[in-house]
CSV table of C-alpha atoms and ligand atoms in Angstrom, one decimal:
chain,number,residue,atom,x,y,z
A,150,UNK,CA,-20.5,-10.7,29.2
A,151,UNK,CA,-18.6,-11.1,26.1
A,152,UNK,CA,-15.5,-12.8,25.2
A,153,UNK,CA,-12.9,-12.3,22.5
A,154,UNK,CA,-10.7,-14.3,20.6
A,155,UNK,CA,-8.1,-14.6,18.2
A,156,UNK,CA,-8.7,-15.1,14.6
A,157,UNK,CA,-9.0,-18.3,13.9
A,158,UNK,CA,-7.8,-18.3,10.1
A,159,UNK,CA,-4.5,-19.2,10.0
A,160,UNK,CA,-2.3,-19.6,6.8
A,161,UNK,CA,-3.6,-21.5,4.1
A,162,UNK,CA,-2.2,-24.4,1.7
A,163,UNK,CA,-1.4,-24.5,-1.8
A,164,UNK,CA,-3.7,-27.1,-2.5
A,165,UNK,CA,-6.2,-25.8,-0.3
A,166,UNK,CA,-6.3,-22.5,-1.5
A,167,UNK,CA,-8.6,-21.1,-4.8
A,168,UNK,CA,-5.7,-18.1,-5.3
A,169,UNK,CA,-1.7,-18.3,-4.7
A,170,UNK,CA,-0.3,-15.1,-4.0
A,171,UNK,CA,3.7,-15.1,-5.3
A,172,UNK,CA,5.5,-12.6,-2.7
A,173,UNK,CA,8.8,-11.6,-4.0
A,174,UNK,CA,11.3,-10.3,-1.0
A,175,UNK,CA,14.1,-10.1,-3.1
A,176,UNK,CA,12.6,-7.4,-5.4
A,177,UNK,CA,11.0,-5.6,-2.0
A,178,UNK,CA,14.5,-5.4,-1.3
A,179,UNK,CA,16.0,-4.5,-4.5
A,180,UNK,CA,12.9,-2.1,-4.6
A,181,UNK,CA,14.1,-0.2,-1.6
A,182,UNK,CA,17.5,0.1,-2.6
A,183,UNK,CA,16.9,1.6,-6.2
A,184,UNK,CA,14.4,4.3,-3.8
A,185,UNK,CA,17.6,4.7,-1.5
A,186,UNK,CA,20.0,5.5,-4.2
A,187,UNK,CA,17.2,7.6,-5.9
A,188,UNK,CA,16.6,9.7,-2.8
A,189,UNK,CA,20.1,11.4,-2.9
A,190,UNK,CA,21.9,11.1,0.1
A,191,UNK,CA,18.5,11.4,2.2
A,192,UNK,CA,17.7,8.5,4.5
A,193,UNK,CA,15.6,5.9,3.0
A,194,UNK,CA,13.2,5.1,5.4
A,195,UNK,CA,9.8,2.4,4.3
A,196,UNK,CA,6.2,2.9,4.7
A,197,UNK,CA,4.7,-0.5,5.8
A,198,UNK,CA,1.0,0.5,6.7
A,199,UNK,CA,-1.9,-1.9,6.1
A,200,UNK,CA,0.0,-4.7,6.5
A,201,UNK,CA,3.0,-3.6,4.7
A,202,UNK,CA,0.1,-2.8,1.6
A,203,UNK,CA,-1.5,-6.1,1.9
A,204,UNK,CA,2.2,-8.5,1.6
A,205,UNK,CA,2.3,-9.1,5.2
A,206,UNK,CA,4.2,-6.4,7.6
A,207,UNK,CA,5.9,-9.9,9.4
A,208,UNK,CA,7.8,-10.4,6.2
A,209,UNK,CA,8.2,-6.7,5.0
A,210,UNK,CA,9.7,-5.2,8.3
A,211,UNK,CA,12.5,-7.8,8.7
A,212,UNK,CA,13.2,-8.1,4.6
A,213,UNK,CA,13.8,-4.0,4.8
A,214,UNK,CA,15.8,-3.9,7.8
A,215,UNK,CA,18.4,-7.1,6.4
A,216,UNK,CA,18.6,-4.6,3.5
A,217,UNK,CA,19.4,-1.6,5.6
A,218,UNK,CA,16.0,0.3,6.3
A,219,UNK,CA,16.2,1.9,9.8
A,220,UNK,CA,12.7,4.0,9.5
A,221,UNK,CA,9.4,2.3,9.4
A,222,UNK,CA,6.7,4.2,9.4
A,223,UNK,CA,2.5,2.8,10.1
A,224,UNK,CA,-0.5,4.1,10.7
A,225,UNK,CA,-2.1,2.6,13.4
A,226,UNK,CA,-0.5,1.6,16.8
A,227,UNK,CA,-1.5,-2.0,16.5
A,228,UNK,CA,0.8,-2.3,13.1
A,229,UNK,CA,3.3,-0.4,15.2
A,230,UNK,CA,3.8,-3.0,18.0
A,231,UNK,CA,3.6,-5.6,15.0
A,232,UNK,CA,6.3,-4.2,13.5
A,233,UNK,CA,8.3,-3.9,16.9
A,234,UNK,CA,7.7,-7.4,17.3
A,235,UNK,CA,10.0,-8.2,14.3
A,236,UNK,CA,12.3,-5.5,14.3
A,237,UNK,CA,13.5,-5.2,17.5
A,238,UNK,CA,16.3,-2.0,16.9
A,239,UNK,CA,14.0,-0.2,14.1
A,240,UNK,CA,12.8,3.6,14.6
A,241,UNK,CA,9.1,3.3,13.9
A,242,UNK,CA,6.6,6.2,13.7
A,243,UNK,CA,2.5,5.9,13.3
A,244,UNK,CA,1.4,8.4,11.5
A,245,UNK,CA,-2.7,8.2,12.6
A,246,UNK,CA,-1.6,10.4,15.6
A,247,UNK,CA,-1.7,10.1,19.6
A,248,UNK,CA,-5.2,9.3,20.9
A,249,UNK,CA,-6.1,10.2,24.1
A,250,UNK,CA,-4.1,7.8,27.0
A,251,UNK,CA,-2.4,5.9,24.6
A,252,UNK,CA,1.2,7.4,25.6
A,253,UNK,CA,2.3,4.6,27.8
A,254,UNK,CA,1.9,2.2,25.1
A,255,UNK,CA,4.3,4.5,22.8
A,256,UNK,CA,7.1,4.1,25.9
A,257,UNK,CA,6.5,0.3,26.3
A,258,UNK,CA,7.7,-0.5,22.9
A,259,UNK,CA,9.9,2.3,22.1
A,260,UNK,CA,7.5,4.1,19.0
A,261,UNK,CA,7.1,7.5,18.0
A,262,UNK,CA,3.6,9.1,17.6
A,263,UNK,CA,3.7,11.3,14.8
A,264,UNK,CA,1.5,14.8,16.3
A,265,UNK,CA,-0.1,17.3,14.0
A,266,UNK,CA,-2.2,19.3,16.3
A,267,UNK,CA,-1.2,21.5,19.6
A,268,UNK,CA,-4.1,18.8,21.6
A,269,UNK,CA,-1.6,15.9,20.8
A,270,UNK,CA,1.2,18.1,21.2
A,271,UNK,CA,0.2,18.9,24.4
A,272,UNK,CA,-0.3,15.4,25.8
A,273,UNK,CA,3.1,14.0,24.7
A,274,UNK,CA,4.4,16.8,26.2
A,275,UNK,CA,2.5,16.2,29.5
A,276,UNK,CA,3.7,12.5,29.5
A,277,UNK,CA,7.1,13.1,29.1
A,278,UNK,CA,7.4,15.8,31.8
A,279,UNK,CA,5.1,13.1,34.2
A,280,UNK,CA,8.1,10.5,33.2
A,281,UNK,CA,10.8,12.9,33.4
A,282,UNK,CA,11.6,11.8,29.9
A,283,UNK,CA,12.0,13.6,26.8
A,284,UNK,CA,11.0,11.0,24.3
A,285,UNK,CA,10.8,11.0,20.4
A,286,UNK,CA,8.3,12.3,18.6
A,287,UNK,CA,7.7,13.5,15.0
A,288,UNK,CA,5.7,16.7,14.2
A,289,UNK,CA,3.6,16.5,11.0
A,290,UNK,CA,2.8,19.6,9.3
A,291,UNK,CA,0.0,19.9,6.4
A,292,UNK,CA,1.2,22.1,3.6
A,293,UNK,CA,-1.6,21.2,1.1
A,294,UNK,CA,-3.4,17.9,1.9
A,295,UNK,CA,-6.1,19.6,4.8
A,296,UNK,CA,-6.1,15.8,6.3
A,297,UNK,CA,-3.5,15.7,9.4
A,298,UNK,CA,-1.4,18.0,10.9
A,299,UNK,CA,-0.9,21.8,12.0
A,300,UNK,CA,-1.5,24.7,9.8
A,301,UNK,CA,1.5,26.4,8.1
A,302,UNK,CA,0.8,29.5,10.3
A,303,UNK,CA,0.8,27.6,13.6
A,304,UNK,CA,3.8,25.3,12.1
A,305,UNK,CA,5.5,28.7,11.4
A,306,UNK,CA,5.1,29.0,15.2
A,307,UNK,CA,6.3,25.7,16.7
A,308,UNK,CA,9.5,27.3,17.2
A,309,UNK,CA,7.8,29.0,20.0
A,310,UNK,CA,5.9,26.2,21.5
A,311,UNK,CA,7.7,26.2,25.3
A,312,UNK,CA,6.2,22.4,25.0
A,313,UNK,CA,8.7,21.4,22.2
A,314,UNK,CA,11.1,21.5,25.2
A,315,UNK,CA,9.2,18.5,27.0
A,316,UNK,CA,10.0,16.1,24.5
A,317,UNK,CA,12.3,15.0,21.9
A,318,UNK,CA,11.0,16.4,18.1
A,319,UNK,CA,12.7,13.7,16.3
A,320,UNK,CA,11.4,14.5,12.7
A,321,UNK,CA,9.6,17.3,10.7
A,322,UNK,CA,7.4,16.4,8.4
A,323,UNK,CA,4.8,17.2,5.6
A,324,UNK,CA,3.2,15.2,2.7
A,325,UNK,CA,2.6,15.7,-0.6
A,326,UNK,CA,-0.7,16.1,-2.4
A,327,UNK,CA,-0.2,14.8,-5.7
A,328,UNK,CA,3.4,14.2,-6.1
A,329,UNK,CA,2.7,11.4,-9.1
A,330,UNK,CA,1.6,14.3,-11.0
A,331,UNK,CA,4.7,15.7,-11.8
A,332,UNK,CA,3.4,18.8,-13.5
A,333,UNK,CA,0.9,19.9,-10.7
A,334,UNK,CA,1.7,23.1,-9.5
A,335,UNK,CA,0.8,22.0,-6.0
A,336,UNK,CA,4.4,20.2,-5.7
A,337,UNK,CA,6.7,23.1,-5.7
A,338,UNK,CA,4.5,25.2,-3.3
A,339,UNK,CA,4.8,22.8,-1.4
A,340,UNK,CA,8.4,21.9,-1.2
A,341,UNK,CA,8.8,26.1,-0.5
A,342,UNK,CA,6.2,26.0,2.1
A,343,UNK,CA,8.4,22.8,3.8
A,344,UNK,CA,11.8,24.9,3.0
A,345,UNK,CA,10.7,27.7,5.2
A,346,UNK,CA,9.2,25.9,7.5
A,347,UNK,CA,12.1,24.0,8.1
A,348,UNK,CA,13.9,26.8,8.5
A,349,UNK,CA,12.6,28.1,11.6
A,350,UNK,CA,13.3,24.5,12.9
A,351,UNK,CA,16.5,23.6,11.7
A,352,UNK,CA,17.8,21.2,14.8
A,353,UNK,CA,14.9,18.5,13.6
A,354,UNK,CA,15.7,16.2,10.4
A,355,UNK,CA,12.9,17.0,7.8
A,356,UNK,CA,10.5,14.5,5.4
A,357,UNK,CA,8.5,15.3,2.9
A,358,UNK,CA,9.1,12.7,0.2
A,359,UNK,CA,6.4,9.8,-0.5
A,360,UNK,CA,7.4,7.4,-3.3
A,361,UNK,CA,6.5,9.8,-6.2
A,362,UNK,CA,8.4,12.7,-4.5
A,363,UNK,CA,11.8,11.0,-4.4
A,364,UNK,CA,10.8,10.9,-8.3
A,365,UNK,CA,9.9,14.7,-8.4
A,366,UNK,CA,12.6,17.2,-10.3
A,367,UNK,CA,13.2,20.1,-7.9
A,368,UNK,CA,12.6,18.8,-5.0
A,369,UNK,CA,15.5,18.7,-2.5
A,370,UNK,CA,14.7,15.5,-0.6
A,371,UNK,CA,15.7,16.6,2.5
A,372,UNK,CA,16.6,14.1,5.7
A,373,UNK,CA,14.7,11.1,5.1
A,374,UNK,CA,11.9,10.0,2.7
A,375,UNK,CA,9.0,7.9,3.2
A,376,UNK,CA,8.2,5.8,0.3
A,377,UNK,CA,5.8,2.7,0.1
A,378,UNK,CA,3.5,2.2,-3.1
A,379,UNK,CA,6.9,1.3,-5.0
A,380,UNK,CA,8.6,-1.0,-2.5
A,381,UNK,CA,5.5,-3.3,-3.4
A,382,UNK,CA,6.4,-2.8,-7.1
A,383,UNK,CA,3.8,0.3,-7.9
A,384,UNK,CA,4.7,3.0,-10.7
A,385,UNK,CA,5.7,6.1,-8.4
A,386,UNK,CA,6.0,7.8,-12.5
A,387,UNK,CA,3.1,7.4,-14.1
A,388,UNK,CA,3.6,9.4,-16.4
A,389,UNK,CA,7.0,7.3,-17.1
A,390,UNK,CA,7.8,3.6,-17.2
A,391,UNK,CA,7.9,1.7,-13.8
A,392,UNK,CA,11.2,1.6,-12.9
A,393,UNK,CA,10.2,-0.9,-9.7
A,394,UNK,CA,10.6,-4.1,-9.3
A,395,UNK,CA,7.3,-6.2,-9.3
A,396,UNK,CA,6.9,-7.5,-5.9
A,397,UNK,CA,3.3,-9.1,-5.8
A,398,UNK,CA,1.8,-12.0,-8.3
A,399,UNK,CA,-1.3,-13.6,-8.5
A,400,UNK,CA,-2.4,-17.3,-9.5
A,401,UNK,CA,-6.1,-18.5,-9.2
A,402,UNK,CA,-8.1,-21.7,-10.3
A,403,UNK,CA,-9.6,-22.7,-12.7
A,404,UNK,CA,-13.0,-24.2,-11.2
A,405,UNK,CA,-15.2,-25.1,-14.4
A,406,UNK,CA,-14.8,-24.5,-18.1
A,407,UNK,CA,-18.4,-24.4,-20.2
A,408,UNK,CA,-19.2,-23.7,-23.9
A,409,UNK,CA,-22.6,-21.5,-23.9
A,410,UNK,CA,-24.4,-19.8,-26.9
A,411,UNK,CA,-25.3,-16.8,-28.6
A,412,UNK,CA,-28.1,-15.0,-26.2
A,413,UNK,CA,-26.7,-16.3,-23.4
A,414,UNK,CA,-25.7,-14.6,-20.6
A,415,UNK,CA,-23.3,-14.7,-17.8
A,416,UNK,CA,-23.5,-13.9,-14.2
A,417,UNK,CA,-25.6,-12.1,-11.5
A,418,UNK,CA,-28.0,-10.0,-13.5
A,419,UNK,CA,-26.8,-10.9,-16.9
A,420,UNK,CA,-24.7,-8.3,-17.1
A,421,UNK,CA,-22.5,-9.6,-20.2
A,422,UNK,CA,-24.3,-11.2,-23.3
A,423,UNK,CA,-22.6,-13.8,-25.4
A,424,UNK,CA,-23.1,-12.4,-29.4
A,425,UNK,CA,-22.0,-16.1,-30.5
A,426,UNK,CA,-20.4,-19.0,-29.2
A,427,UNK,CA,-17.9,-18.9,-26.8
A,428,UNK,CA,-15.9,-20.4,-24.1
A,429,UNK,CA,-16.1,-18.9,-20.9
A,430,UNK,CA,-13.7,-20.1,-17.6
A,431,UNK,CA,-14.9,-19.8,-13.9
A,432,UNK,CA,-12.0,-18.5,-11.3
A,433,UNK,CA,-11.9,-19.2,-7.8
A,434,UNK,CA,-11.7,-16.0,-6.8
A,435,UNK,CA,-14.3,-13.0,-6.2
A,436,UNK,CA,-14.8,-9.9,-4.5
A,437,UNK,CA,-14.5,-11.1,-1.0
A,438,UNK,CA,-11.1,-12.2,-1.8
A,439,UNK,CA,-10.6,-8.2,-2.2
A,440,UNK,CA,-10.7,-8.4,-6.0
A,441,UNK,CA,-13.2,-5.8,-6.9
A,442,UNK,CA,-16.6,-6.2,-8.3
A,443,UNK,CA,-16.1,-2.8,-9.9
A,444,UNK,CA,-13.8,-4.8,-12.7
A,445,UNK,CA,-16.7,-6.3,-13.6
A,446,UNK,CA,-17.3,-7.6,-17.7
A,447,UNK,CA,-20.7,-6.0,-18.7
A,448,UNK,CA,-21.9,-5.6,-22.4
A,449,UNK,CA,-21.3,-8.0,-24.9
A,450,UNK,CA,-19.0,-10.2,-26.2
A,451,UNK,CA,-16.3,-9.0,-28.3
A,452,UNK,CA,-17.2,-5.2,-27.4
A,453,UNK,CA,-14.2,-3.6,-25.5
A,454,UNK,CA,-15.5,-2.7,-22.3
A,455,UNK,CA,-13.4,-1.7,-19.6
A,456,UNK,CA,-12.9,-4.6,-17.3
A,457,UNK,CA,-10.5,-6.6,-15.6
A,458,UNK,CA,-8.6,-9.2,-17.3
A,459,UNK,CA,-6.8,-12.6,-16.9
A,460,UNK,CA,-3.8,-14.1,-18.4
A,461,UNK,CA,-4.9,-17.9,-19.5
A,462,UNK,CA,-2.2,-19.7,-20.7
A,463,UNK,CA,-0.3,-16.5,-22.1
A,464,UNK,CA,-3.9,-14.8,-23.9
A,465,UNK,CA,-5.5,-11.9,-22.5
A,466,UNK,CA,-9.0,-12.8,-21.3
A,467,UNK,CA,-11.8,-10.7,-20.0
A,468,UNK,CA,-14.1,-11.0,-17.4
A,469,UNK,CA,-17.5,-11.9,-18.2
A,470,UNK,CA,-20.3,-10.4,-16.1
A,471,UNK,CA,-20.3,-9.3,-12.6
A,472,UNK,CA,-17.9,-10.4,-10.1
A,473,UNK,CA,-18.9,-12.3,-7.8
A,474,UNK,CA,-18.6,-13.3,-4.3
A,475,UNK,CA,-16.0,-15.7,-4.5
A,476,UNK,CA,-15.8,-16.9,-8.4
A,477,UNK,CA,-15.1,-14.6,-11.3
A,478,UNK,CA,-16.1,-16.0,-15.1
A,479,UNK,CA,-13.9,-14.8,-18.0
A,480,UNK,CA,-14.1,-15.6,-21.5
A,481,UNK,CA,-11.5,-17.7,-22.5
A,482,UNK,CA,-12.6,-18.0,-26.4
A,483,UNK,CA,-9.7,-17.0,-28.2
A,484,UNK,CA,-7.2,-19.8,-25.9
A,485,UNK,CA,-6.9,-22.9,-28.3
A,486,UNK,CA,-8.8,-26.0,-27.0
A,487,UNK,CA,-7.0,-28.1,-24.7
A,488,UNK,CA,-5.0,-25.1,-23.3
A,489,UNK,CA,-6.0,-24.7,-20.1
A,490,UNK,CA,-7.9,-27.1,-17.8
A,491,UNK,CA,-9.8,-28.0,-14.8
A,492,UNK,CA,-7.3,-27.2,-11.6
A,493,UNK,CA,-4.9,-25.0,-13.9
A,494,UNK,CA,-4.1,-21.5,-12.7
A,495,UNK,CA,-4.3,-18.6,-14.5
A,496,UNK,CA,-2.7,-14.9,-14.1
A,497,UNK,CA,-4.7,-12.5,-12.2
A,498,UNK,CA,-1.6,-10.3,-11.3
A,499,UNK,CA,1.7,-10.5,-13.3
A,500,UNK,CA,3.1,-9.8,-16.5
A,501,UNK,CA,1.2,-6.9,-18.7
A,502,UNK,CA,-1.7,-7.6,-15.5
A,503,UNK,CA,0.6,-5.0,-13.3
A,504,UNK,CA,-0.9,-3.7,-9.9
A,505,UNK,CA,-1.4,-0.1,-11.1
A,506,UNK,CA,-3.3,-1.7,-15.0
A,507,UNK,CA,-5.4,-4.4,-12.5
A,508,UNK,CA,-6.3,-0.8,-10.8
A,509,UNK,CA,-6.7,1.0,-13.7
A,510,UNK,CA,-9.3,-1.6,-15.1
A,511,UNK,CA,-11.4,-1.9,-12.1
A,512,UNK,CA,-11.5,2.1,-12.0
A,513,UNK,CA,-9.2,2.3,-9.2
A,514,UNK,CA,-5.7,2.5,-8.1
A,515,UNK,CA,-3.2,0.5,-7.5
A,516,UNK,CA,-2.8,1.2,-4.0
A,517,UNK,CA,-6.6,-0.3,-2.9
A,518,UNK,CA,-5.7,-3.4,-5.0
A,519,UNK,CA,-2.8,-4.5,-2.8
A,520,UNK,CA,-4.2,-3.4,0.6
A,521,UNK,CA,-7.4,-5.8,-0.4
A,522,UNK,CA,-5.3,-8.7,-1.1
A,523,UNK,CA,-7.3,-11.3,0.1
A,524,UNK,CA,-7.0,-13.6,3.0
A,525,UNK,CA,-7.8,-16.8,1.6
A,526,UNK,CA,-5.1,-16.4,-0.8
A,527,UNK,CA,-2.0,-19.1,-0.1
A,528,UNK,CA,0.9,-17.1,0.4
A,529,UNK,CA,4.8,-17.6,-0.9
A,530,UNK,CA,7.9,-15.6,-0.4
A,531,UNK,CA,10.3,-15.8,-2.7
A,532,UNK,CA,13.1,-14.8,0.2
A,533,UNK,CA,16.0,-12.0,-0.6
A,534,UNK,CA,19.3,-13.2,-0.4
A,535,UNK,CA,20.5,-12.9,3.6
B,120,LIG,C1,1.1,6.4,3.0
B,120,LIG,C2,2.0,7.5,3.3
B,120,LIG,C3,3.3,7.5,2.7
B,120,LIG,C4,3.7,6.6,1.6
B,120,LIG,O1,3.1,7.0,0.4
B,120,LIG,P1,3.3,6.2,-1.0
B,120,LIG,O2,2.6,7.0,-2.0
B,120,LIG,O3,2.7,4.8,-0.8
B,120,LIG,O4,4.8,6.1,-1.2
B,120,LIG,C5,4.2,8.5,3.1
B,120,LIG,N1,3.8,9.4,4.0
B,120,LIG,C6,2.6,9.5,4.6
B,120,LIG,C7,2.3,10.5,5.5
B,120,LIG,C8,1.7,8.5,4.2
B,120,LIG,O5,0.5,8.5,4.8
């Protein structure tokens, strides 16, 4: 037979640690308000998914509800009982749906599942009538995304579901495809496709707003929006400046600093040639820390390859050869000698290094570097103000 047990990693030291990761609550809550008084008069509610996108959904959940934040949303029912756990009076959805016999665990702690198919629809519905109940539930609608959720013909239809009476529709909702591309046509077919939905259901408080739609021109807003990228400090505009608050910051160590010289190479595979002399600093930090090998310094030195890039004692530095495991190696040739040492930490996230231009360098987004955030990473909140 097997066994299970808890994880057995537990938080980690300062001193301990190869990477400090600088939390700010304050600017998560300045972060939601600015969304809040951006979203018009529609409730601000706060997507904290993936472990509130990789900053911990322990600190998150209570730092948004001090500030006012009634609506959580998550994805999976485990983050949803976490997130019970520290906010006891909090409405919280999950928006992965209602998998078969997993209603009772909805009721215990007081969650709605979010349903977006007549199946899950159906066995709310049955639950509710077995408890004699009409609980909360949100109905999710796809107008665009083809991922989760009914059809705009059988949403068009809802209205006639004799199930809808069983329970208690809470919310209507939809999602946008590509609201951060505020030219895309796709937006305002969508937001018509939600207006007249809505309108054949107009007893149930409507959502349609991630963090780039509260950002969108023309778009009404509705009842309550949902965002999360930019409570963790992302550019919901990026076509536009960020107007968040940076949330997340990154510090790693300095392991060993080595001179090597012209034909040289560095890393697995010798990926990145030296073309002279240079100075090159290894990071305790690598891909299994969730930094990802896809940022990566390959070519030679001085040729502008894309690839990630640390701040060493205020100069831009980048990253020589592959990433590895646990260490990256950056070349840290144009930092004057004396600069930066064994032990010292440099800037992995922070300043110019934002989370969407760490993305953007390792040919991703934003969004995958904070939900990687490593675990071996020390961890310190800046706390809001109570
Ligand atoms: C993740 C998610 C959000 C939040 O999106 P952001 O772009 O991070 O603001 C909102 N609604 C749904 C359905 C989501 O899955």
């Amino acid at each position: 037979m097997s066994t299970t047990r808890p994880d057995p990693a537990g938080p980690v030291d300062d001193d301990a640690a190869g990477g400090i990761l600088h939390i700010d609550l304050a600017a998560l809550a300045a972060n939601w308000r600015l969304l809040r008084d951006a979203a018009g008069g529609a409730e601000a509610a706060a997507v904290v998914k993936a472990n509130a996108y990789g900053i911990g959904i322990e600190q998150a959940v209570p730092t948004l509800a001090r500030a006012g934040c009634a609506s959580f949303f998550v994805a999976h029912l485990s983050e949803a009982i976490r997130a019970r756990a520290v906010a006891p009076e909090a409405t919280i959805y999950v928006l992965n749906g209602l998998f078969p016999g997993t209603s009772p665990h909805y009721r215990a702690h007081r969650l709605r599942p979010v349903l977006g198919s007549s199946g899950e629809i159906d066995e709310w519905a049955g639950f509710c009538r077995a408890q004699s109940e009409a609980l909360p539930a949100a109905l999710h609608v796809d107008t665009g995304m083809n991922r989760l959720g009914l059809g705009i013909p059988e949403g068009m239809t809802l209205k006639d579901n004799p199930h809808l009476a069983d329970f208690a529709p809470s919310l209507l909702m939809s999602h946008f495809v590509g609201a951060e591309e505020n030219e895309n046509p796709l937006n305002a077919r969508q937001v018509e496709a939600f207006s007249a939905l809505r309108e054949t259901l107009p007893g149930i408080p409507a959502s349609l707003s991630n963090s780039s739609g509260i950002f969108l021109r023309d778009n009404p807003q509705f009842d309550l929006v949902r965002p999360g990228y930019a409570l963790y400090g992302g550019n919901p505009t990026p076509y536009a400046d960020n107007p968040m608050n940076p949330v997340v910051g990154l510090e790693v160590r300095v392991v060993q600093i080595r001179t090597i010289e012209a034909g040289e190479t560095v890393g697995y595979n010798g990926r990145w040639v030296a073309n002279d002399r240079r100075r090159v600093a290894t990071l305790s930090v690598g891909y299994a820390d969730g930094y990802p090998r896809a940022a990566s310094g390959r070519g030679a030195s001085g040729e502008t390859m894309l690839s990630g890039m640390a701040l060493v004692a205020g100069h831009s530095c980048p990253f020589a050869g592959n990433v590895s495991m646990d260490l990256i190696i950056v070349d840290i040739t144009d930092v004057p000698d004396g600069a930066i040492a064994r032990g010292d930490c440099v800037t992995l996230i922070g300043g110019d290094l934002t989370i969407d231009e760490v993305g953007r360098r390792a040919g991703t987004i934003g969004y995958e570097i904070l939900t990687n955030l490593g675990a071996r990473y020390a961890r310190q909140y800046r706390e809001a103000a109570p």
